[in-house]
Every structure is written in structure tokens, then in C-alpha cells.
Short mmCIF file of C-alpha atoms in Angstrom, two decimals:
data_model
loop_
_atom_site.label_atom_id
_atom_site.label_comp_id
_atom_site.label_asym_id
_atom_site.label_seq_id
_atom_site.Cartn_x
_atom_site.Cartn_y
_atom_site.Cartn_z
CA MET A 1476 32.14 -23.16 -75.22
CA THR A 1477 30.85 -22.27 -78.63
CA ALA A 1478 27.65 -23.41 -80.31
CA LYS A 1479 26.46 -22.85 -83.89
CA HIS A 1480 22.80 -22.74 -84.98
CA ARG A 1481 21.82 -25.45 -87.34
CA GLY A 1482 21.54 -24.15 -90.82
CA GLY A 1483 23.96 -21.35 -90.13
CA GLY A 1484 23.51 -18.23 -88.14
CA LYS A 1485 25.04 -16.27 -85.30
CA VAL A 1486 27.55 -17.76 -82.93
CA ALA A 1487 26.68 -17.63 -79.18
CA THR A 1488 29.31 -17.99 -76.53
CA ALA A 1489 28.59 -19.11 -72.95
CA ALA A 1490 31.05 -18.77 -70.13
CA GLN A 1491 31.68 -22.14 -68.52
CA THR A 1492 32.23 -20.68 -65.07
CA LEU A 1493 28.66 -19.31 -64.70
CA PRO A 1494 25.86 -21.79 -64.16
CA ASP A 1495 22.77 -21.32 -66.25
CA VAL A 1496 19.56 -20.51 -64.40
CA ASP A 1497 16.38 -20.77 -66.39
CA PHE A 1498 14.04 -17.99 -65.32
CA ARG A 1499 11.41 -18.70 -67.91
CA HIS A 1500 7.97 -19.94 -67.13
CA PRO A 1501 7.64 -23.62 -68.15
CA ASP A 1502 4.58 -22.90 -70.30
CA LEU A 1503 6.29 -20.34 -72.52
CA PRO A 1504 6.67 -21.39 -76.17
CA ALA A 1505 10.06 -21.42 -77.76
CA LEU A 1506 11.40 -18.47 -79.65
CA ASP A 1507 10.64 -18.16 -83.32
CA ARG A 1508 14.09 -19.35 -84.15
CA PRO A 1509 15.16 -22.91 -83.33
CA ALA A 1510 17.72 -23.32 -80.59
CA PRO A 1511 20.79 -25.53 -81.05
CA ASP A 1512 20.85 -28.99 -79.60
CA LEU A 1513 23.12 -28.81 -76.59
CA PRO A 1514 24.37 -31.66 -74.42
CA ALA A 1515 22.03 -32.59 -71.60
CA PRO A 1516 23.13 -31.24 -68.20
CA ASP A 1517 24.78 -33.73 -65.91
CA ARG A 1518 23.93 -31.74 -62.77
CA PRO A 1519 21.56 -28.98 -61.67
CA GLY A 1520 22.82 -25.57 -62.64
CA SER A 1521 24.91 -26.81 -65.57
CA ASP A 1522 25.44 -24.40 -68.44
CA ALA A 1523 24.09 -26.92 -70.89
CA ARG A 1524 20.46 -26.41 -71.84
CA PRO A 1525 17.81 -28.76 -73.18
CA PRO A 1526 16.56 -28.43 -76.72
CA GLY A 1527 14.11 -25.64 -77.29
CA ALA A 1528 15.38 -23.63 -74.35
CA GLY A 1529 16.04 -20.64 -76.54
CA GLY A 1530 19.80 -20.36 -76.41
CA PRO A 1531 22.32 -19.90 -73.67
CA ARG A 1532 21.39 -17.88 -70.55
CA TYR A 1533 23.48 -16.33 -67.84
CA ALA A 1534 22.93 -16.36 -64.06
CA GLY A 1535 21.48 -13.12 -62.86
CA SER A 1536 20.92 -11.78 -66.39
CA PRO A 1537 17.52 -10.99 -67.86
CA SER A 1538 16.32 -12.93 -70.84
CA THR A 1539 16.73 -11.46 -74.29
CA ALA A 1540 13.23 -10.36 -74.99
CA SER A 1541 12.02 -11.13 -78.46
CA PRO A 1542 8.47 -11.02 -79.66
CA SER A 1543 6.80 -14.36 -80.08
CA THR A 1544 3.25 -15.46 -80.32
CA ALA A 1545 0.47 -13.28 -79.09
CA SER A 1546 -0.45 -13.61 -75.43
CA PRO A 1547 -3.87 -15.16 -75.09
CA SER A 1548 -4.65 -13.02 -72.05
CA THR A 1549 -3.56 -9.65 -73.33
CA GLY A 1550 -3.55 -9.98 -77.07
CA GLY A 1551 -0.02 -8.54 -77.23
CA PRO A 1552 3.29 -10.14 -78.05
CA LYS A 1553 4.98 -12.49 -75.60
CA TYR A 1554 8.62 -12.38 -74.67
CA ALA A 1555 11.00 -15.06 -73.61
CA GLY A 1556 11.78 -14.96 -69.89
CA VAL A 1557 8.67 -12.91 -69.07
CA PRO A 1558 5.83 -14.69 -67.16
CA SER A 1559 2.73 -15.08 -69.21
CA HIS A 1560 0.51 -13.33 -66.66
CA VAL A 1561 2.40 -10.02 -66.93
CA GLY A 1562 0.17 -7.45 -68.55
CA GLY A 1563 -3.02 -9.19 -67.46
CA PRO A 1564 -5.16 -8.60 -64.36
CA SER A 1565 -3.28 -9.08 -61.10
CA VAL A 1566 -4.51 -10.60 -57.86
CA GLY A 1567 -7.36 -8.54 -56.43
CA GLN A 1568 -8.27 -7.04 -59.82
CA GLY A 1569 -11.32 -7.70 -61.85
CA PRO A 1570 -11.80 -7.49 -65.60
CA GLY A 1571 -10.37 -4.31 -67.05
CA GLY A 1572 -7.76 -4.02 -64.26
CA VAL A 1573 -10.21 -2.57 -61.73
CA ARG A 1574 -9.05 -3.48 -58.20
CA ARG A 1575 -11.66 -5.09 -56.03
CA SER A 1576 -11.73 -3.93 -52.40
CA SER A 1577 -11.17 -6.72 -49.91
CA ASP A 1578 -12.28 -4.59 -46.92
CA SER A 1579 -15.47 -5.63 -45.27
CA PRO A 1580 -17.64 -3.08 -43.42
CA GLY A 1581 -16.39 -4.52 -40.14
CA ARG A 1582 -12.79 -3.90 -41.11
CA ARG A 1583 -13.52 -0.33 -42.13
CA VAL A 1584 -15.26 0.34 -38.82
CA ALA A 1585 -12.38 -1.22 -36.87
CA ARG A 1586 -9.83 0.86 -38.79
CA GLY A 1587 -11.78 4.05 -38.17
CA LEU A 1588 -12.14 3.24 -34.48
CA GLY A 1589 -8.43 2.55 -34.21
CA GLU A 1590 -7.55 5.88 -35.82
CA LEU A 1591 -9.96 7.68 -33.48
CA LEU A 1592 -8.44 6.04 -30.40
CA LEU A 1593 -4.94 6.88 -31.60
CA THR A 1594 -5.91 10.53 -32.08
CA CYS A 1595 -7.52 10.67 -28.63
CA GLY A 1596 -4.37 9.16 -27.12
CA VAL A 1597 -2.16 11.79 -28.72
CA VAL A 1598 -4.46 14.59 -27.53
CA LEU A 1599 -4.46 13.15 -24.00
CA LEU A 1600 -0.67 12.97 -23.94
CA LEU A 1601 -0.44 16.59 -25.08
CA PHE A 1602 -2.88 17.64 -22.37
CA LEU A 1603 -0.94 15.77 -19.68
CA GLY A 1604 2.27 17.32 -20.92
CA TYR A 1605 0.72 20.76 -20.58
CA GLU A 1606 -0.67 20.04 -17.12
CA VAL A 1607 2.53 18.55 -15.73
CA TRP A 1608 5.28 20.58 -17.41
CA VAL A 1609 3.99 23.65 -19.22
CA SER A 1610 1.68 24.75 -16.39
CA ASN A 1611 4.60 24.38 -13.97
CA LEU A 1612 6.65 26.82 -16.01
CA PHE A 1613 3.90 29.44 -15.96
CA ALA A 1614 3.23 28.89 -12.25
CA GLU A 1615 6.90 29.18 -11.31
CA ARG A 1616 7.08 32.46 -13.20
CA LYS A 1617 4.05 33.82 -11.32
CA GLN A 1618 5.45 32.58 -8.01
CA ALA A 1619 8.75 34.36 -8.67
CA GLN A 1620 6.89 37.61 -9.40
CA VAL A 1621 4.81 37.35 -6.22
CA ARG A 1622 7.90 36.69 -4.08
CA GLU A 1623 9.80 39.57 -5.64
CA GLN A 1624 6.89 41.92 -4.96
CA LEU A 1625 6.72 40.80 -1.32
CA ILE A 1626 10.46 41.20 -0.74
CA THR A 1627 10.35 44.64 -2.31
CA SER A 1628 7.45 45.74 -0.09
CA TRP A 1629 9.27 44.48 3.02
CA ALA A 1630 12.41 46.37 1.99
CA ARG A 1631 10.31 49.54 1.80
CA GLY A 1632 8.96 48.96 5.31
CA GLN A 1633 5.51 47.90 4.10
CA ASP A 1634 3.76 45.06 5.92
CA PRO A 1635 0.70 43.54 4.20
CA LEU A 1636 -0.41 42.09 7.57
CA LYS A 1637 -0.13 45.45 9.34
CA GLY A 1638 1.44 43.85 12.39
CA GLN A 1639 -1.51 41.57 13.13
CA ASP A 1640 0.63 38.42 13.02
CA ARG A 1641 1.67 38.63 16.66
CA ARG A 1642 2.05 35.40 18.59
CA ASN A 1643 -1.05 34.30 20.52
CA LEU A 1644 -3.08 37.19 19.16
CA PRO A 1645 -6.71 36.29 19.98
CA ILE A 1646 -9.03 35.41 17.15
CA ALA A 1647 -10.47 38.65 15.84
CA LYS A 1648 -11.38 40.40 12.66
CA GLN A 1649 -8.84 39.60 9.97
CA VAL A 1650 -6.81 42.24 8.21
CA ALA A 1651 -8.13 42.96 4.73
CA LEU A 1652 -5.75 41.46 2.20
CA PRO A 1653 -6.29 41.82 -1.55
CA ALA A 1654 -6.91 38.47 -3.22
CA GLY A 1655 -3.76 37.09 -4.79
CA GLN A 1656 -1.37 39.24 -2.74
CA GLY A 1657 1.63 37.54 -1.16
CA PHE A 1658 2.13 38.16 2.55
CA ALA A 1659 4.37 35.38 3.97
CA ASN A 1660 7.06 32.89 2.97
CA LEU A 1661 6.72 29.18 3.74
CA TYR A 1662 9.82 27.03 4.41
CA ILE A 1663 9.74 23.23 4.74
CA PRO A 1664 13.34 22.02 5.29
CA VAL A 1665 12.52 18.33 4.93
CA LEU A 1666 11.43 19.02 1.33
CA GLY A 1667 14.77 20.60 0.45
CA LYS A 1668 17.24 23.05 1.93
CA ASP A 1669 16.17 25.68 -0.60
CA TYR A 1670 12.42 24.98 -0.42
CA VAL A 1671 10.51 28.25 -0.06
CA ARG A 1672 7.10 29.33 -1.37
CA THR A 1673 5.32 32.65 -1.01
CA VAL A 1674 1.80 32.30 0.39
CA VAL A 1675 -0.90 34.36 -1.36
CA GLN A 1676 -4.35 35.36 -0.19
CA GLY A 1677 -7.15 33.13 -1.54
CA THR A 1678 -7.59 29.56 -2.69
CA SER A 1679 -9.27 29.91 -6.09
CA ASP A 1680 -7.69 28.20 -9.09
CA ARG A 1681 -6.36 31.52 -10.32
CA HIS A 1682 -4.71 32.30 -6.99
CA LEU A 1683 -3.27 28.82 -6.50
CA GLU A 1684 -1.48 29.16 -9.83
CA SER A 1685 0.70 31.80 -8.13
CA GLY A 1686 1.55 29.68 -5.08
CA PRO A 1687 0.09 28.18 -1.91
CA GLY A 1688 -3.11 29.98 -0.93
CA HIS A 1689 -4.38 31.07 2.47
CA TYR A 1690 -7.93 30.08 3.38
CA VAL A 1691 -9.38 33.55 3.83
CA ASN A 1692 -11.54 32.62 6.85
CA SER A 1693 -8.70 30.97 8.75
CA GLN A 1694 -6.26 32.73 11.09
CA LEU A 1695 -3.00 34.47 10.22
CA PRO A 1696 0.48 33.18 11.13
CA GLY A 1697 1.08 33.16 14.87
CA GLN A 1698 -2.56 33.77 15.82
CA LEU A 1699 -4.52 31.50 18.12
CA GLY A 1700 -6.51 29.16 15.94
CA ASN A 1701 -5.57 27.63 12.64
CA PHE A 1702 -3.46 29.23 9.89
CA ALA A 1703 -4.67 27.07 6.96
CA VAL A 1704 -2.98 26.91 3.55
CA ALA A 1705 -3.85 24.97 0.38
CA GLY A 1706 -1.56 24.09 -2.51
CA HIS A 1707 -1.42 22.00 -5.68
CA ARG A 1708 0.22 18.62 -5.44
CA VAL A 1709 0.77 18.00 -9.17
CA SER A 1710 1.07 20.67 -11.89
CA LYS A 1711 0.75 24.45 -11.58
CA GLY A 1712 3.88 24.76 -9.50
CA GLN A 1713 3.09 21.65 -7.38
CA PRO A 1714 4.29 23.23 -4.10
CA PHE A 1715 2.92 20.33 -2.02
CA LEU A 1716 4.04 17.49 -4.29
CA ASN A 1717 5.86 15.67 -1.46
CA LEU A 1718 3.78 16.75 1.50
CA ASP A 1719 3.42 13.08 2.48
CA ARG A 1720 7.11 13.06 3.47
CA LEU A 1721 6.43 15.12 6.59
CA ARG A 1722 6.85 13.22 9.85
CA PRO A 1723 5.99 13.97 13.49
CA GLY A 1724 8.21 16.74 14.82
CA ASP A 1725 9.34 18.03 11.40
CA SER A 1726 9.68 21.80 11.25
CA ILE A 1727 7.61 24.15 9.08
CA VAL A 1728 8.78 27.78 9.18
CA VAL A 1729 6.70 30.83 8.24
CA GLN A 1730 8.31 34.21 7.59
CA THR A 1731 6.40 37.48 7.79
CA ALA A 1732 7.58 41.09 7.69
CA ARG A 1733 8.29 41.12 11.43
CA ASN A 1734 8.58 37.54 12.71
CA TRP A 1735 9.69 33.96 12.18
CA TYR A 1736 7.16 31.29 13.22
CA VAL A 1737 8.35 27.73 13.73
CA TYR A 1738 5.69 24.99 13.68
CA ALA A 1739 6.21 21.29 14.46
CA VAL A 1740 4.15 18.55 12.78
CA LEU A 1741 1.81 16.84 15.24
CA GLY A 1742 1.71 13.12 15.95
CA SER A 1743 3.68 10.86 18.24
CA ARG A 1744 7.36 11.64 17.82
CA SER A 1745 8.43 8.71 20.00
CA ALA A 1746 6.26 6.30 18.03
CA TYR A 1747 7.73 7.64 14.82
CA LEU A 1748 11.31 7.15 16.03
CA ALA A 1749 10.50 3.58 17.04
CA ALA A 1750 8.81 2.91 13.70
CA ASN A 1751 11.80 4.26 11.82
CA LYS A 1752 13.95 1.45 13.23
CA LEU A 1753 11.88 -1.33 11.65
CA ALA A 1754 13.70 -3.20 8.89
CA ASP A 1755 10.66 -4.26 6.89
CA PRO A 1756 9.64 -1.33 4.60
CA ASP A 1757 5.92 -2.15 4.65
CA LYS A 1758 5.80 -2.46 8.43
CA ARG A 1759 7.86 0.70 8.83
CA GLU A 1760 5.54 2.72 6.59
CA ALA A 1761 2.47 1.44 8.42
CA ALA A 1762 4.00 2.30 11.79
CA VAL A 1763 4.92 5.81 10.60
CA ALA A 1764 1.36 6.37 9.39
CA ALA A 1765 0.06 5.23 12.78
CA ALA A 1766 2.41 7.64 14.55
CA LEU A 1767 1.16 10.54 12.42
CA ALA A 1768 -2.46 9.55 12.96
CA LYS A 1769 -2.19 9.45 16.75
CA PRO A 1770 -4.32 12.32 18.11
CA ASP A 1771 -3.00 14.73 20.69
CA SER A 1772 -4.76 15.94 23.84
CA GLN A 1773 -7.28 17.93 21.79
CA GLY A 1774 -7.90 15.13 19.31
CA VAL A 1775 -5.87 16.68 16.47
CA ARG A 1776 -3.83 14.29 14.37
CA GLY A 1777 -0.57 14.99 12.61
CA ARG A 1778 -1.83 13.71 9.27
CA GLU A 1779 -5.17 12.59 7.89
CA ILE A 1780 -6.74 11.74 4.55
CA VAL A 1781 -10.26 13.05 4.12
CA HIS A 1782 -13.01 13.68 1.58
CA PRO A 1783 -12.85 17.06 -0.22
CA ALA A 1784 -16.05 18.11 1.56
CA ALA A 1785 -14.47 17.68 5.02
CA VAL A 1786 -14.03 21.42 5.60
CA HIS A 1787 -13.79 21.09 9.38
CA VAL A 1788 -10.07 20.26 9.05
CA ILE A 1789 -9.40 24.01 8.78
CA ASP A 1790 -11.47 25.02 11.82
CA PRO A 1791 -9.63 26.86 14.64
CA VAL A 1792 -9.51 23.46 16.36
CA PRO A 1793 -9.44 21.00 13.43
CA ASN A 1794 -12.47 18.68 13.27
CA HIS A 1795 -13.91 20.26 16.42
CA PRO A 1796 -16.00 23.21 15.19
CA ARG A 1797 -17.39 24.07 18.64
CA ALA A 1798 -14.10 23.90 20.49
CA VAL A 1799 -12.33 27.07 21.65
CA ALA A 1800 -8.83 27.54 20.27
CA THR A 1801 -6.12 27.76 22.90
CA ARG A 1802 -3.04 27.38 20.71
CA ALA A 1803 -1.74 28.43 17.31
CA LEU A 1804 -1.90 25.73 14.65
CA LEU A 1805 -0.92 25.41 11.01
CA THR A 1806 -2.79 23.21 8.50
CA LEU A 1807 -1.60 22.31 5.00
CA THR A 1808 -3.98 20.67 2.53
CA THR A 1809 -3.46 19.19 -0.92
CA CYS A 1810 -4.93 16.60 -3.29
CA HIS A 1811 -4.50 12.88 -2.67
CA PRO A 1812 -3.30 10.61 -4.11
CA LYS A 1813 -0.90 12.11 -6.61
CA TYR A 1814 -2.48 12.76 -10.03
CA SER A 1815 -5.94 12.58 -8.47
CA ALA A 1816 -8.37 14.88 -6.65
CA ASP A 1817 -10.54 12.20 -5.07
CA GLN A 1818 -9.32 12.94 -1.53
CA ARG A 1819 -7.35 15.49 0.48
CA LEU A 1820 -4.08 14.97 2.32
CA VAL A 1821 -4.04 17.13 5.46
CA VAL A 1822 -1.06 17.88 7.72
CA HIS A 1823 -1.45 19.65 11.08
CA ALA A 1824 1.35 21.38 12.98
CA GLN A 1825 1.57 23.34 16.22
CA LEU A 1826 3.46 26.58 16.80
CA SER A 1827 6.52 25.77 18.91
CA ARG A 1828 8.26 29.13 18.95
CA ALA A 1829 8.39 32.56 17.33
CA VAL A 1830 11.34 34.95 17.06
CA PRO A 1831 11.48 38.51 15.73
CA ARG A 1832 13.23 39.03 12.42
CA THR A 1833 16.68 40.53 12.84
CA GLY A 1834 18.38 41.59 9.67
CA SER A 1835 19.31 38.56 7.56
CA LEU A 1836 19.56 36.12 10.47
CA LEU A 1837 17.64 32.84 10.08
CA PRO A 1838 16.06 30.59 12.71
CA ALA A 1839 18.05 27.52 13.71
CA GLU A 1840 15.56 25.21 12.01
CA LEU A 1841 16.67 26.45 8.59
CA PRO A 1842 20.05 25.68 6.96
CA GLY A 1843 22.58 28.21 8.21
CA GLY A 1844 20.20 29.49 10.88
CA THR A 1845 21.49 30.78 14.18
CA ILE A 1846 18.52 32.27 16.03
#
């Protein structure tokens, strides 16, 4: 429709299909020019406007800004369709537009503490990532180098043990092995058909980063007494990560330059087989633990969990420092539980047989073995 200003003037046209939406603040004064008298709206959103509304408006369109009276708050001109507070101090600002801080000392302290905890959390995650993954990469590389050096020395006819790993060799002065040198390979079939780790001399942190380490005061493979080996459970190669999976009767095979030594985990094999038939998982696990903990005729258990200071577990007769060794044993130690060093998980095994190495033939306890 078309409307003319009283007294002459421009002609304004409003589209009838678009409802008029008044965006102006109710306290705004009218424009300096009088608006035409339009019919009162008969419903909300009608395109008709009340007198003094300042002319036709369109939905979604900004008001035609024209200077009017000075704003009392800012001293500048006011415009139709613009809220009167625009240009003045906003919420949270004082005179002159200076923002007042709403933070109390307590809030600032809490924010700082939160940022500190977040930073510590990120650093901790990075450290754990290094310990669990990055250190494993470095350790696996060192282990591969040690194994390659050992295989090369065997191929050249060199034996680091100098033939002192004969079965039932009485306890005597140990052969001098340089710290960190590999001298035997350790196979545990229950931990994987391709599980093999080269054992190095020494149990310091530096040596254990290269692989399982031989306790220097314990016996050698095949000797009467106790061939004791330590290894990390988590990080740095984690060779004994799943040592708790060993059960009574499981085979552990040690390879030297001249012989294969097959050890069997101690404990009650019959009790383990009976426990393995239980349907309830909790009862089965408890029965398996009891089978492993059952001592043999010399009081040696298949598995035990001890304090780190319990060094007698690597004696020639474990936990019996005054006893005389009459058989060849193997002891594996690692941290317990996983991701903790509060205790030690200890597994004992007894030598069941030894066979000379013949070319590339493997003992029957290993996959593809025939001897």
C-alpha cells in the first residue's frame, strides 16, 4: 500500500506480504519528521503502524538511521532503531568505559591451581608414554643387537660360558662374564611361539634395558643350584610382562652355545589340572594359585609373591640359605603387580632334561622341535 506524508513529502511503499516488526526501543523519541497516520493493526505483526512510529519498517531490515535528539548518556546523536544504551558503558564497566574485574582472589587462586594441575597431568601422560612405549622401542633395539652379537659369536665357535654350562656341574667358581654381555637365549612357549629373549650378565638398570639379566652370584644354566634371572615387567622391553601366566609343568627352555636346557615350572601339576576344570573363574584362579604355591619335597614353591628385600629366593635352594643344592633350578623374578614395584613375582622351575645342540634342530618343547 501507499502512504503520503501530511503536508506533502516523499512517498513510502510497504509490501503487504511482509509483517512489520518494530525493533525500536519503546523509549526512543520519534524522528524529527512526523510520521503519517496509519490504520491501527488488527493483529500482531500487521504492516500497519501506530502514529509516531517513524514510517514503515520491514521484517529483518535495519532501521533507517537518522540523527535525532542528543543521547543523554553519551551526548551524541540518537538514531531510530538503535537502543539508547549503545555508546554508553556496558555491563561490567565503570565510568569512562573501564571494565571492572569480577574475579575475586579465591577465583584467581582456583584458576591458577587448575592450570597447574592440568600442566602436571599433561607432563605425567608424556612421562608414562615414554616409559611404556618409547622405552620399549629403545630396549627392543638393544635386545636385537645383543642377540645378533651372541649368534655371531656362536657361529664363530666362541662360547662366552667356556663350556661351564654342563648339566649337574657342581657349584664352583663362576666363569668371568663381562657385564652386559649376552650368553644364553631364553624361550617360554606359553608366552608365544616366537617368544625368545637373550639373557645378559648383570641386573643393573642399564643391563636390564638390554634384556633379562642374570644375577651374577647365582649359578649358570644346567649347574646344580639356582640359575636366577631378573627382567622388567612393564616398559624397557617388558620381557616378563605376562610371567603370571606360567602354570605348573610349563616348559622354560634355555639355549647356550653347546646345549639345550628344559626346565619345568614347579608346583602341583595334578592340582592345577583339577583346578583348570572349575567353571567359576574366581574359584579356578584361586585353585591355580594354590597349585603353584604348593611346595615340593625341598619346600620350593612354583610361584610366590615376596617383598623386594627377600633375596633368599635366588639362593641355590630358594628360601633355604643353609641347604645344600642337589638339583638344577631356574628362578625368574619381576615386579608385581603390573605398573608397580611394591613386590616381586617369583617363578621357580626345575631342570627336567638337557640335550646337546645339533645343527638347527630344536627340542620337542619348542614349536617345530624334534629332539
